[in-house]
Amino acid sequence: MSEAVTMDKIVSLCKRRGFIFQSSEIYGGLGSCWDYGPVGVELKRNVKNAWWRSMVEERGDVVGLDCSIMMHPTVWKASGHVDSFSDPLVECKECHQRWRADQLEKQECPACGGELTEARNFNLMFKTFMGAVEEEAAVVYLRPETAQGIFVNFQNVVSSSRKRLPLGIAQIGKSFRNEITPGNFTFRTREFEQMEMEFFVQPGSDEEWYEYWSRERFAWYQRLGIRPENLRLREHAKDELAHYAKACVDVEYMFPIGWSELEGIANRTDFDLKQHSSWSGKDLSYFDGVTNERYIPYVIEPSAGADRSTLAFLVDAYTEEDVEGATRVVLKLHPELAPIKVAILPLSRNERLVPLAKEVHDKVRKCFVAEYDDTQSIGRRYRRQDEIGTPLCVTVDFDSLEDGQVTIRDRDSLAQIRLPIDNLADTLKAKLSGEEFGTDSLWAGARA
Ligand code: GAP
């Protein structure tokens, strides 16, 4: 049985095994900024690749884009972010800590019980200066969402891709928000990565597409292994809606901090294109050759956080098992997300085993991310691979030198089976892409 997963356990595993480190740690760390280590960067890339595959590559109606982080400052006036992208901030008159007024249970400082100031609106956009002068005219913002780069390129994409509506434009990239109260590890940070797609549709068909994307995005997390009982959809109340949205539903995950937002799917109507049209003076309407109408498209936006979903995949995969009286920590990550797919482990550093193990590694690494490890005892190496979620371990032992076979160990069932080194990569590939991991006939035979 698995104990409750706490954020402390996740933070500790992430540091111990090289998923995530505190930014600038040797200088005492920088609040709410995190660095992805060797296995963390692979995990997060796999999350982003899985998103891109399902949102762009596997569809004929979505194309990609990669915009600059800094944009013309008028973009943020038109989008409403200069006026409306703020949270209510209060400050403690005693200890001067700052809090989000809408997140406080009592009208007193949560740290010292002191009296609080009146709430004022605090804009979350980071400002900086472009060029060699530091004056108001040179102010630019770090984007607080990737979406605006998509809206201002709508005409460029439509005319260059010669695509018709409904059409989606997808983008993955960094966003920045000067959050008043960041925290809970990578859940809320001031620099984070978003995976956003703006789906442009004919007005009137927007509600149908809103339903479609809500279902589609909810299913995506489950397809990648998140347990259904840890996911839910929550519709926003009218007074929660962002300034641009007619409706919004959150995909929520049961984090150790409770149910919290993973992703939002919003009906942004024609708000953004209309605003940019009026501020830029450019016509951003679309001529629909099928209906012979000209209109400003409506937009449905599934907007997910790459860091937040990576955290959810980590939490959901984290398992503690009792194996022969000892606790085994294992990350039961979906093989598509696992940072390392296969580990090649010679039983020891014996001079006869190492060359064969390296030969096996060279063959296997051509097909997928594979790690060679001959340090420490085999037990410790298995433990490390379990904790970083490696689905398959290949062990090269003395029998391998005689019979040309190796032992494959399945992470989840702990089943072991011997297989020939010839065509090993094909067998492993079949195993990794199998839907029911560890329960097909090959493995069932091995467990029997
Ligand atoms: N374009 C719409 C938009 O940005 P949002 O709900 O503010 O909507 C979308 O953000 C997603 O981005 C969130 O569901 C979350 O996953 C991620 N996100 C937002 N703020 C974040 C933060 N401070 N730290 C980490 N992820 C964040």
PDB file of N, CA, C and O in Angstrom, residues 48 51-68 143 146-147 149-151 153-163 167-173 195-200:
ATOM      1  N   LYS A  48       6.102  18.027 -22.704  1.00  0.00           N
ATOM      2  CA  LYS A  48       5.848  19.010 -23.772  1.00  0.00           C
ATOM      3  C   LYS A  48       5.715  18.313 -25.126  1.00  0.00           C
ATOM      4  O   LYS A  48       4.851  18.660 -25.932  1.00  0.00           O
ATOM      5  N   TRP A  51       2.357  16.691 -25.432  1.00  0.00           N
ATOM      6  CA  TRP A  51       1.335  17.719 -25.698  1.00  0.00           C
ATOM      7  C   TRP A  51       1.388  18.122 -27.171  1.00  0.00           C
ATOM      8  O   TRP A  51       0.375  18.178 -27.858  1.00  0.00           O
ATOM      9  N   TRP A  52       2.588  18.399 -27.665  1.00  0.00           N
ATOM     10  CA  TRP A  52       2.747  18.859 -29.054  1.00  0.00           C
ATOM     11  C   TRP A  52       2.274  17.783 -30.035  1.00  0.00           C
ATOM     12  O   TRP A  52       1.623  18.069 -31.038  1.00  0.00           O
ATOM     13  N   ARG A  53       2.616  16.529 -29.699  1.00  0.00           N
ATOM     14  CA  ARG A  53       2.199  15.426 -30.578  1.00  0.00           C
ATOM     15  C   ARG A  53       0.678  15.369 -30.663  1.00  0.00           C
ATOM     16  O   ARG A  53       0.103  15.304 -31.739  1.00  0.00           O
ATOM     17  N   SER A  54       0.022  15.431 -29.504  1.00  0.00           N
ATOM     18  CA  SER A  54      -1.433  15.269 -29.536  1.00  0.00           C
ATOM     19  C   SER A  54      -2.148  16.531 -30.029  1.00  0.00           C
ATOM     20  O   SER A  54      -3.195  16.461 -30.641  1.00  0.00           O
ATOM     21  N   MET A  55      -1.541  17.719 -29.801  1.00  0.00           N
ATOM     22  CA  MET A  55      -2.227  18.965 -30.181  1.00  0.00           C
ATOM     23  C   MET A  55      -1.898  19.415 -31.600  1.00  0.00           C
ATOM     24  O   MET A  55      -2.693  20.115 -32.220  1.00  0.00           O
ATOM     25  N   VAL A  56      -0.702  19.060 -32.105  1.00  0.00           N
ATOM     26  CA  VAL A  56      -0.296  19.544 -33.433  1.00  0.00           C
ATOM     27  C   VAL A  56      -0.091  18.377 -34.403  1.00  0.00           C
ATOM     28  O   VAL A  56      -0.799  18.262 -35.413  1.00  0.00           O
ATOM     29  N   GLU A  57       0.855  17.491 -34.059  1.00  0.00           N
ATOM     30  CA  GLU A  57       1.268  16.489 -35.052  1.00  0.00           C
ATOM     31  C   GLU A  57       0.175  15.501 -35.417  1.00  0.00           C
ATOM     32  O   GLU A  57       0.109  15.050 -36.559  1.00  0.00           O
ATOM     33  N   GLU A  58      -0.655  15.133 -34.459  1.00  0.00           N
ATOM     34  CA  GLU A  58      -1.666  14.120 -34.757  1.00  0.00           C
ATOM     35  C   GLU A  58      -2.962  14.716 -35.308  1.00  0.00           C
ATOM     36  O   GLU A  58      -3.953  14.012 -35.463  1.00  0.00           O
ATOM     37  N   ARG A  59      -2.957  16.049 -35.576  1.00  0.00           N
ATOM     38  CA  ARG A  59      -4.180  16.692 -36.043  1.00  0.00           C
ATOM     39  C   ARG A  59      -3.906  17.412 -37.358  1.00  0.00           C
ATOM     40  O   ARG A  59      -2.795  17.856 -37.621  1.00  0.00           O
ATOM     41  N   GLY A  60      -4.944  17.581 -38.152  1.00  0.00           N
ATOM     42  CA  GLY A  60      -4.772  18.331 -39.387  1.00  0.00           C
ATOM     43  C   GLY A  60      -5.231  19.770 -39.235  1.00  0.00           C
ATOM     44  O   GLY A  60      -5.087  20.578 -40.156  1.00  0.00           O
ATOM     45  N   ASP A  61      -5.806  20.120 -38.068  1.00  0.00           N
ATOM     46  CA  ASP A  61      -6.409  21.442 -37.934  1.00  0.00           C
ATOM     47  C   ASP A  61      -5.706  22.336 -36.914  1.00  0.00           C
ATOM     48  O   ASP A  61      -6.287  23.310 -36.446  1.00  0.00           O
ATOM     49  N   VAL A  62      -4.458  21.980 -36.568  1.00  0.00           N
ATOM     50  CA  VAL A  62      -3.696  22.829 -35.649  1.00  0.00           C
ATOM     51  C   VAL A  62      -2.263  22.964 -36.184  1.00  0.00           C
ATOM     52  O   VAL A  62      -1.668  21.971 -36.606  1.00  0.00           O
ATOM     53  N   VAL A  63      -1.750  24.192 -36.176  1.00  0.00           N
ATOM     54  CA  VAL A  63      -0.358  24.411 -36.574  1.00  0.00           C
ATOM     55  C   VAL A  63       0.390  25.040 -35.400  1.00  0.00           C
ATOM     56  O   VAL A  63      -0.233  25.530 -34.462  1.00  0.00           O
ATOM     57  N   GLY A  64       1.715  25.044 -35.480  1.00  0.00           N
ATOM     58  CA  GLY A  64       2.523  25.547 -34.364  1.00  0.00           C
ATOM     59  C   GLY A  64       3.068  26.948 -34.613  1.00  0.00           C
ATOM     60  O   GLY A  64       3.012  27.465 -35.732  1.00  0.00           O
ATOM     61  N   LEU A  65       3.594  27.534 -33.546  1.00  0.00           N
ATOM     62  CA  LEU A  65       4.150  28.883 -33.607  1.00  0.00           C
ATOM     63  C   LEU A  65       5.132  29.030 -32.433  1.00  0.00           C
ATOM     64  O   LEU A  65       4.977  28.345 -31.423  1.00  0.00           O
ATOM     65  N   ASP A  66       6.118  29.889 -32.593  1.00  0.00           N
ATOM     66  CA  ASP A  66       7.056  30.154 -31.491  1.00  0.00           C
ATOM     67  C   ASP A  66       7.382  31.649 -31.500  1.00  0.00           C
ATOM     68  O   ASP A  66       8.166  32.107 -32.320  1.00  0.00           O
ATOM     69  N   CYS A  67       6.736  32.398 -30.633  1.00  0.00           N
ATOM     70  CA  CYS A  67       6.837  33.873 -30.666  1.00  0.00           C
ATOM     71  C   CYS A  67       7.868  34.376 -29.656  1.00  0.00           C
ATOM     72  O   CYS A  67       8.239  33.676 -28.728  1.00  0.00           O
ATOM     73  N   SER A  68       8.247  35.644 -29.829  1.00  0.00           N
ATOM     74  CA  SER A  68       9.197  36.244 -28.883  1.00  0.00           C
ATOM     75  C   SER A  68       8.488  36.509 -27.549  1.00  0.00           C
ATOM     76  O   SER A  68       7.264  36.683 -27.500  1.00  0.00           O
ATOM     77  N   ARG A 143       6.110  38.581 -21.261  1.00  0.00           N
ATOM     78  CA  ARG A 143       4.718  38.147 -21.472  1.00  0.00           C
ATOM     79  C   ARG A 143       4.189  37.346 -20.282  1.00  0.00           C
ATOM     80  O   ARG A 143       4.889  36.467 -19.761  1.00  0.00           O
ATOM     81  N   THR A 146       1.386  33.147 -23.277  1.00  0.00           N
ATOM     82  CA  THR A 146       1.928  33.042 -24.641  1.00  0.00           C
ATOM     83  C   THR A 146       0.855  33.384 -25.675  1.00  0.00           C
ATOM     84  O   THR A 146       1.151  33.628 -26.836  1.00  0.00           O
ATOM     85  N   ALA A 147      -0.400  33.406 -25.230  1.00  0.00           N
ATOM     86  CA  ALA A 147      -1.546  33.537 -26.134  1.00  0.00           C
ATOM     87  C   ALA A 147      -1.488  34.773 -27.039  1.00  0.00           C
ATOM     88  O   ALA A 147      -1.827  34.695 -28.225  1.00  0.00           O
ATOM     89  N   GLY A 149       0.899  36.353 -28.458  1.00  0.00           N
ATOM     90  CA  GLY A 149       1.743  36.180 -29.643  1.00  0.00           C
ATOM     91  C   GLY A 149       0.969  35.477 -30.756  1.00  0.00           C
ATOM     92  O   GLY A 149       1.186  35.723 -31.947  1.00  0.00           O
ATOM     93  N   ILE A 150       0.065  34.605 -30.350  1.00  0.00           N
ATOM     94  CA  ILE A 150      -0.750  33.870 -31.323  1.00  0.00           C
ATOM     95  C   ILE A 150      -1.785  34.814 -31.955  1.00  0.00           C
ATOM     96  O   ILE A 150      -1.943  34.851 -33.173  1.00  0.00           O
ATOM     97  N   PHE A 151      -2.459  35.611 -31.124  1.00  0.00           N
ATOM     98  CA  PHE A 151      -3.500  36.510 -31.666  1.00  0.00           C
ATOM     99  C   PHE A 151      -2.909  37.510 -32.663  1.00  0.00           C
ATOM    100  O   PHE A 151      -3.468  37.740 -33.713  1.00  0.00           O
ATOM    101  N   ASN A 153      -0.439  37.212 -34.502  1.00  0.00           N
ATOM    102  CA  ASN A 153       0.047  36.548 -35.715  1.00  0.00           C
ATOM    103  C   ASN A 153      -1.058  35.831 -36.475  1.00  0.00           C
ATOM    104  O   ASN A 153      -0.774  35.111 -37.447  1.00  0.00           O
ATOM    105  N   PHE A 154      -2.303  36.019 -36.048  1.00  0.00           N
ATOM    106  CA  PHE A 154      -3.408  35.263 -36.661  1.00  0.00           C
ATOM    107  C   PHE A 154      -3.420  35.408 -38.190  1.00  0.00           C
ATOM    108  O   PHE A 154      -3.442  34.416 -38.918  1.00  0.00           O
ATOM    109  N   GLN A 155      -3.332  36.662 -38.679  1.00  0.00           N
ATOM    110  CA  GLN A 155      -3.387  36.868 -40.138  1.00  0.00           C
ATOM    111  C   GLN A 155      -2.181  36.262 -40.829  1.00  0.00           C
ATOM    112  O   GLN A 155      -2.303  35.662 -41.894  1.00  0.00           O
ATOM    113  N   ASN A 156      -0.988  36.419 -40.226  1.00  0.00           N
ATOM    114  CA  ASN A 156       0.226  35.834 -40.814  1.00  0.00           C
ATOM    115  C   ASN A 156       0.068  34.334 -40.990  1.00  0.00           C
ATOM    116  O   ASN A 156       0.432  33.763 -42.013  1.00  0.00           O
ATOM    117  N   VAL A 157      -0.446  33.668 -39.958  1.00  0.00           N
ATOM    118  CA  VAL A 157      -0.542  32.205 -40.005  1.00  0.00           C
ATOM    119  C   VAL A 157      -1.599  31.774 -41.017  1.00  0.00           C
ATOM    120  O   VAL A 157      -1.359  30.884 -41.839  1.00  0.00           O
ATOM    121  N   VAL A 158      -2.754  32.433 -40.988  1.00  0.00           N
ATOM    122  CA  VAL A 158      -3.831  32.023 -41.908  1.00  0.00           C
ATOM    123  C   VAL A 158      -3.362  32.209 -43.352  1.00  0.00           C
ATOM    124  O   VAL A 158      -3.509  31.311 -44.185  1.00  0.00           O
ATOM    125  N   SER A 159      -2.766  33.355 -43.662  1.00  0.00           N
ATOM    126  CA  SER A 159      -2.420  33.571 -45.064  1.00  0.00           C
ATOM    127  C   SER A 159      -1.225  32.723 -45.492  1.00  0.00           C
ATOM    128  O   SER A 159      -1.177  32.266 -46.624  1.00  0.00           O
ATOM    129  N   SER A 160      -0.275  32.455 -44.597  1.00  0.00           N
ATOM    130  CA  SER A 160       0.886  31.660 -45.032  1.00  0.00           C
ATOM    131  C   SER A 160       0.609  30.169 -45.030  1.00  0.00           C
ATOM    132  O   SER A 160       1.191  29.436 -45.828  1.00  0.00           O
ATOM    133  N   SER A 161      -0.278  29.693 -44.162  1.00  0.00           N
ATOM    134  CA  SER A 161      -0.523  28.240 -44.102  1.00  0.00           C
ATOM    135  C   SER A 161      -1.664  27.828 -45.019  1.00  0.00           C
ATOM    136  O   SER A 161      -1.859  26.654 -45.280  1.00  0.00           O
ATOM    137  N   ARG A 162      -2.423  28.813 -45.530  1.00  0.00           N
ATOM    138  CA  ARG A 162      -3.557  28.575 -46.424  1.00  0.00           C
ATOM    139  C   ARG A 162      -4.556  27.578 -45.802  1.00  0.00           C
ATOM    140  O   ARG A 162      -5.149  26.758 -46.478  1.00  0.00           O
ATOM    141  N   LYS A 163      -4.685  27.662 -44.473  1.00  0.00           N
ATOM    142  CA  LYS A 163      -5.621  26.772 -43.778  1.00  0.00           C
ATOM    143  C   LYS A 163      -6.952  27.472 -43.613  1.00  0.00           C
ATOM    144  O   LYS A 163      -7.032  28.697 -43.575  1.00  0.00           O
ATOM    145  N   LEU A 167      -9.398  26.457 -37.093  1.00  0.00           N
ATOM    146  CA  LEU A 167      -7.943  26.318 -37.112  1.00  0.00           C
ATOM    147  C   LEU A 167      -7.365  26.657 -35.738  1.00  0.00           C
ATOM    148  O   LEU A 167      -7.715  27.684 -35.154  1.00  0.00           O
ATOM    149  N   GLY A 168      -6.472  25.786 -35.279  1.00  0.00           N
ATOM    150  CA  GLY A 168      -5.796  26.042 -34.006  1.00  0.00           C
ATOM    151  C   GLY A 168      -4.355  26.458 -34.234  1.00  0.00           C
ATOM    152  O   GLY A 168      -3.717  26.021 -35.194  1.00  0.00           O
ATOM    153  N   ILE A 169      -3.853  27.328 -33.353  1.00  0.00           N
ATOM    154  CA  ILE A 169      -2.430  27.702 -33.385  1.00  0.00           C
ATOM    155  C   ILE A 169      -1.878  27.426 -31.982  1.00  0.00           C
ATOM    156  O   ILE A 169      -2.409  27.927 -30.989  1.00  0.00           O
ATOM    157  N   ALA A 170      -0.840  26.579 -31.953  1.00  0.00           N
ATOM    158  CA  ALA A 170      -0.322  26.105 -30.664  1.00  0.00           C
ATOM    159  C   ALA A 170       1.062  26.664 -30.403  1.00  0.00           C
ATOM    160  O   ALA A 170       1.835  26.873 -31.332  1.00  0.00           O
ATOM    161  N   GLN A 171       1.357  26.872 -29.134  1.00  0.00           N
ATOM    162  CA  GLN A 171       2.671  27.399 -28.775  1.00  0.00           C
ATOM    163  C   GLN A 171       3.054  26.915 -27.379  1.00  0.00           C
ATOM    164  O   GLN A 171       2.224  26.866 -26.473  1.00  0.00           O
ATOM    165  N   ILE A 172       4.349  26.586 -27.227  1.00  0.00           N
ATOM    166  CA  ILE A 172       4.886  26.253 -25.901  1.00  0.00           C
ATOM    167  C   ILE A 172       5.978  27.265 -25.598  1.00  0.00           C
ATOM    168  O   ILE A 172       6.837  27.506 -26.442  1.00  0.00           O
ATOM    169  N   GLY A 173       5.932  27.867 -24.434  1.00  0.00           N
ATOM    170  CA  GLY A 173       7.009  28.804 -24.117  1.00  0.00           C
ATOM    171  C   GLY A 173       6.876  29.389 -22.727  1.00  0.00           C
ATOM    172  O   GLY A 173       5.885  29.187 -22.026  1.00  0.00           O
ATOM    173  N   MET A 195       1.717  25.712 -22.184  1.00  0.00           N
ATOM    174  CA  MET A 195       1.427  24.986 -23.426  1.00  0.00           C
ATOM    175  C   MET A 195       0.017  25.456 -23.804  1.00  0.00           C
ATOM    176  O   MET A 195      -0.961  25.052 -23.173  1.00  0.00           O
ATOM    177  N   GLU A 196      -0.045  26.369 -24.785  1.00  0.00           N
ATOM    178  CA  GLU A 196      -1.327  27.000 -25.086  1.00  0.00           C
ATOM    179  C   GLU A 196      -1.718  26.777 -26.539  1.00  0.00           C
ATOM    180  O   GLU A 196      -0.869  26.729 -27.427  1.00  0.00           O
ATOM    181  N   MET A 197      -3.006  26.687 -26.765  1.00  0.00           N
ATOM    182  CA  MET A 197      -3.505  26.566 -28.134  1.00  0.00           C
ATOM    183  C   MET A 197      -4.745  27.436 -28.264  1.00  0.00           C
ATOM    184  O   MET A 197      -5.640  27.388 -27.422  1.00  0.00           O
ATOM    185  N   GLU A 198      -4.741  28.297 -29.298  1.00  0.00           N
ATOM    186  CA  GLU A 198      -5.917  29.133 -29.563  1.00  0.00           C
ATOM    187  C   GLU A 198      -6.621  28.508 -30.762  1.00  0.00           C
ATOM    188  O   GLU A 198      -6.025  28.378 -31.843  1.00  0.00           O
ATOM    189  N   PHE A 199      -7.872  28.109 -30.571  1.00  0.00           N
ATOM    190  CA  PHE A 199      -8.618  27.413 -31.620  1.00  0.00           C
ATOM    191  C   PHE A 199      -9.678  28.375 -32.166  1.00  0.00           C
ATOM    192  O   PHE A 199     -10.620  28.728 -31.468  1.00  0.00           O
ATOM    193  N   PHE A 200      -9.460  28.844 -33.418  1.00  0.00           N
ATOM    194  CA  PHE A 200     -10.300  29.878 -34.031  1.00  0.00           C
ATOM    195  C   PHE A 200     -11.473  29.222 -34.760  1.00  0.00           C
ATOM    196  O   PHE A 200     -11.259  28.358 -35.615  1.00  0.00           O
TER     197      PHE A 200
END
